[in-house]
Coordinates of C-alpha atoms in Angstrom, one line a residue:
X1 CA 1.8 -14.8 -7.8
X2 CA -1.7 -13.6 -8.4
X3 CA -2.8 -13.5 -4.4
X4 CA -6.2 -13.0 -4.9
X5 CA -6.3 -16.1 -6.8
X6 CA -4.9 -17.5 -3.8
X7 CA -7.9 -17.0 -1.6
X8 CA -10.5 -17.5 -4.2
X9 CA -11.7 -14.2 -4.3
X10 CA -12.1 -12.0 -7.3
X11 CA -9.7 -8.8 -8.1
X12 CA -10.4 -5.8 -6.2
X13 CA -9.2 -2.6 -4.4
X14 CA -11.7 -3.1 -1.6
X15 CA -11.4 -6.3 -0.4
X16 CA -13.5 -7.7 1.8
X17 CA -11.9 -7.7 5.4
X18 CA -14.4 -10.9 6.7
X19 CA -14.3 -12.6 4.1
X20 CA -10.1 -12.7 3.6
X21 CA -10.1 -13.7 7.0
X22 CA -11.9 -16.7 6.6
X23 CA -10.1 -17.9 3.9
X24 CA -6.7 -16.9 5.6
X25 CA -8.0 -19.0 8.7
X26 CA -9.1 -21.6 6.0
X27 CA -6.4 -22.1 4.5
X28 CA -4.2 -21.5 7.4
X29 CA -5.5 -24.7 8.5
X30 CA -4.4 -26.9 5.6
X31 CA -1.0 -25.3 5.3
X32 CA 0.0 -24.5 9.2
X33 CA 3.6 -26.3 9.4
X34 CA 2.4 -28.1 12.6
X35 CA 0.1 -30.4 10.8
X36 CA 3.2 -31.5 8.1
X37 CA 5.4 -32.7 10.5
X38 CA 7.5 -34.8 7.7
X39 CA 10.8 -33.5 7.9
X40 CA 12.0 -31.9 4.4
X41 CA 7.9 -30.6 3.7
X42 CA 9.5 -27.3 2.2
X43 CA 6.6 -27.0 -0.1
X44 CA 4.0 -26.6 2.9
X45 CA 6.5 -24.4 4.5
X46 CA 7.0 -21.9 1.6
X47 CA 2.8 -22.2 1.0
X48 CA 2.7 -21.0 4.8
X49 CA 5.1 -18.1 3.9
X50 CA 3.2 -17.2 0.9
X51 CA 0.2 -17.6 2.5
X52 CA 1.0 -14.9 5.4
X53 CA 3.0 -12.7 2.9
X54 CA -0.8 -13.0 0.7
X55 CA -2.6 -12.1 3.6
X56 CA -0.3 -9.0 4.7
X57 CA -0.3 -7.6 1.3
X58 CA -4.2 -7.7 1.1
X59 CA -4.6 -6.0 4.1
X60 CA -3.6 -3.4 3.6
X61 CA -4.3 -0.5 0.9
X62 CA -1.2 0.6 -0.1
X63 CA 0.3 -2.9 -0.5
X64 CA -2.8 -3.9 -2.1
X65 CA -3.2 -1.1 -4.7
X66 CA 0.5 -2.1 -5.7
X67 CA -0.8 -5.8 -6.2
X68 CA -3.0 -4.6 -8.4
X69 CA -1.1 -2.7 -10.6
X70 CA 1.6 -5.6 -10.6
X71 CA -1.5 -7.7 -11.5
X72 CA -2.1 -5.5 -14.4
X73 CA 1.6 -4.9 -15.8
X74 CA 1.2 -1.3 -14.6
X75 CA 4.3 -1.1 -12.5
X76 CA 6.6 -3.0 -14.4
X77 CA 6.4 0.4 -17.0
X78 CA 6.9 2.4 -14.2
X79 CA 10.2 1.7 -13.8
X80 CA 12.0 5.1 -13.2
X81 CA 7.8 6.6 -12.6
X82 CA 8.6 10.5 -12.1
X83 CA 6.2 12.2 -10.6
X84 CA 4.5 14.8 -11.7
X85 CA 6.2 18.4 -11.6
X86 CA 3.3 20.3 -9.8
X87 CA 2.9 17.5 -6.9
X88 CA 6.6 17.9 -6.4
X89 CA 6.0 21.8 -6.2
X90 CA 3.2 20.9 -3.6
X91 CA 6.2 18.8 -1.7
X92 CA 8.8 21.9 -1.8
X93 CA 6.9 23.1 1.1
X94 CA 7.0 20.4 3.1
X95 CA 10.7 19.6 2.6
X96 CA 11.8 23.1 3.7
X97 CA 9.7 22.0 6.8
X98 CA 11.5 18.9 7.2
X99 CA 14.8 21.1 7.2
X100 CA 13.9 23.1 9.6
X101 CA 12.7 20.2 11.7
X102 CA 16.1 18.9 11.8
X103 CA 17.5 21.9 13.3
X104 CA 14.6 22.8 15.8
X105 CA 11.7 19.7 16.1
X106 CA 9.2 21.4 18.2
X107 CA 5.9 19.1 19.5
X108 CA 3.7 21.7 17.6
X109 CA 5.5 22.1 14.5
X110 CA 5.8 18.2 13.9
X111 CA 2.0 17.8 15.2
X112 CA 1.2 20.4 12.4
X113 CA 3.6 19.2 9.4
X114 CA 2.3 15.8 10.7
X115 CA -1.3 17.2 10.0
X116 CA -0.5 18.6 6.9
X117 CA 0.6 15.5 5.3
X118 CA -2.3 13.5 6.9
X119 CA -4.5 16.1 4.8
X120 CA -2.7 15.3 1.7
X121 CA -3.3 12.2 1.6
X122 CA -7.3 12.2 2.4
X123 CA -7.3 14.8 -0.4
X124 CA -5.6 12.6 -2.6
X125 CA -8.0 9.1 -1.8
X126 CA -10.8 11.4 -2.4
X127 CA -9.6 12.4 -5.9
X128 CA -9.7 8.5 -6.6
X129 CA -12.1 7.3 -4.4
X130 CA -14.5 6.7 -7.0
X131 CA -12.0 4.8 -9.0
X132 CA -11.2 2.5 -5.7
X133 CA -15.0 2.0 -4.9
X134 CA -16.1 0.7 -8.2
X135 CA -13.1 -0.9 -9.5
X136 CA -13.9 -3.8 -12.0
X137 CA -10.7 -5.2 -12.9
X138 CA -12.5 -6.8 -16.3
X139 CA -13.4 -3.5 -17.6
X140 CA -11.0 -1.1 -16.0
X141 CA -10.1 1.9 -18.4
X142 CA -6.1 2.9 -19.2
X143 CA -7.2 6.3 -18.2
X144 CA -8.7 4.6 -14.4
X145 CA -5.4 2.5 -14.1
X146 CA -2.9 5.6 -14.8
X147 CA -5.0 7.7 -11.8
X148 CA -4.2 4.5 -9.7
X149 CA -0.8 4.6 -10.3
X150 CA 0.0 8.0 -9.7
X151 CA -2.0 8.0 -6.7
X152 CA 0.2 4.7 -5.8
X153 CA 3.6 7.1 -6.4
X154 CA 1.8 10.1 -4.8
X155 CA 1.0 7.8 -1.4
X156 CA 4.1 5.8 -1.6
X157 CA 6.1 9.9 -1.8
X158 CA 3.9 10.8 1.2
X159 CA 4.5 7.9 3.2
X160 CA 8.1 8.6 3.7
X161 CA 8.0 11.9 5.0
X162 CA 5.4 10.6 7.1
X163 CA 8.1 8.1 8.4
X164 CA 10.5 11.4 8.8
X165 CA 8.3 13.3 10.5
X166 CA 8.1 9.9 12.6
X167 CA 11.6 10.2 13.8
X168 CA 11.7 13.5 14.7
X169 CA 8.5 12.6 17.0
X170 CA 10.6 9.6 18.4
X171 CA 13.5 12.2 19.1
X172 CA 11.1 14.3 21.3

């Protein structure tokens, strides 16, 4: 399901945060379960869930930029994606971290590897942040939509050793 066809608003990486609100309150209104109160309404129900699964997905950039690329058929081809061999390099460094995390998860060296990554990741945005701002989905290039999607990989790769660094914090 095309979610942004859902709220009535056009196809975009930088959604408007005021405006999906309103219709998410809009529409939130015609499909709340309270106001269907006949028993077996499992239509209204699944709209709701749709609805708040829509509105989650929109929110938020990651989940968003995969929408997109789902949108466009660019991540059913990237089944079995491999990232690129000098990104993984970059990520050699960081895993050797990790390791030595596990065996000795000092405050400071989890603030820093924490840091690291954090940097990574603003480096990468700004590398597509052109791309993001003036995305036109009617006259997006191959070349636009293949950045996307290995920033997509690239974010998705960093947001799991952000969640490993997470638990070693929560261990502290």
């Amino acid at each position: 399901m095309n979610y942004f066809e859902l709220f009535g608003i056009h196809v975009t990486l930088q959604v408007d945060v005021s405006l999906l609100q309103r219709r998410y309150n809009e529409l939130s209104r015609q499909y709340h379960p309270d106001t269907h109160t006949k028993s077996g309404d499992t239509a209204v129900a699944e709209q709701w869930t749709v609805l708040d699964q829509a509105f989650l997905v929109l929110s938020d950039e990651l989940q968003l930029l995969r929408h997109v690329l789902e949108i466009k058929g660019e991540l059913a081809a990237a089944e079995g994606y491999r990232l690129s061999s000098l990104f993984m390099m970059e990520m050699q460094d960081i895993h050797e971290r990790l390791l030595e995390l596990e065996y000795n998860p000092t405050e400071e060296a989890i603030a820093e590897a924490y840091q690291d990554v954090v940097a990574m990741e603003q480096e990468l945005r700004s590398r597509v942040a052109p791309i993001l701002a003036g995305y036109d989905d009617e006259h997006v290039s191959q070349g636009a939509m293949d950045k996307l999607k290995e920033y997509y990989f690239r974010r998705k790769y960093l947001l799991q050793i952000r969640e490993k660094l997470s638990t070693f914090a929560s261990r502290n």
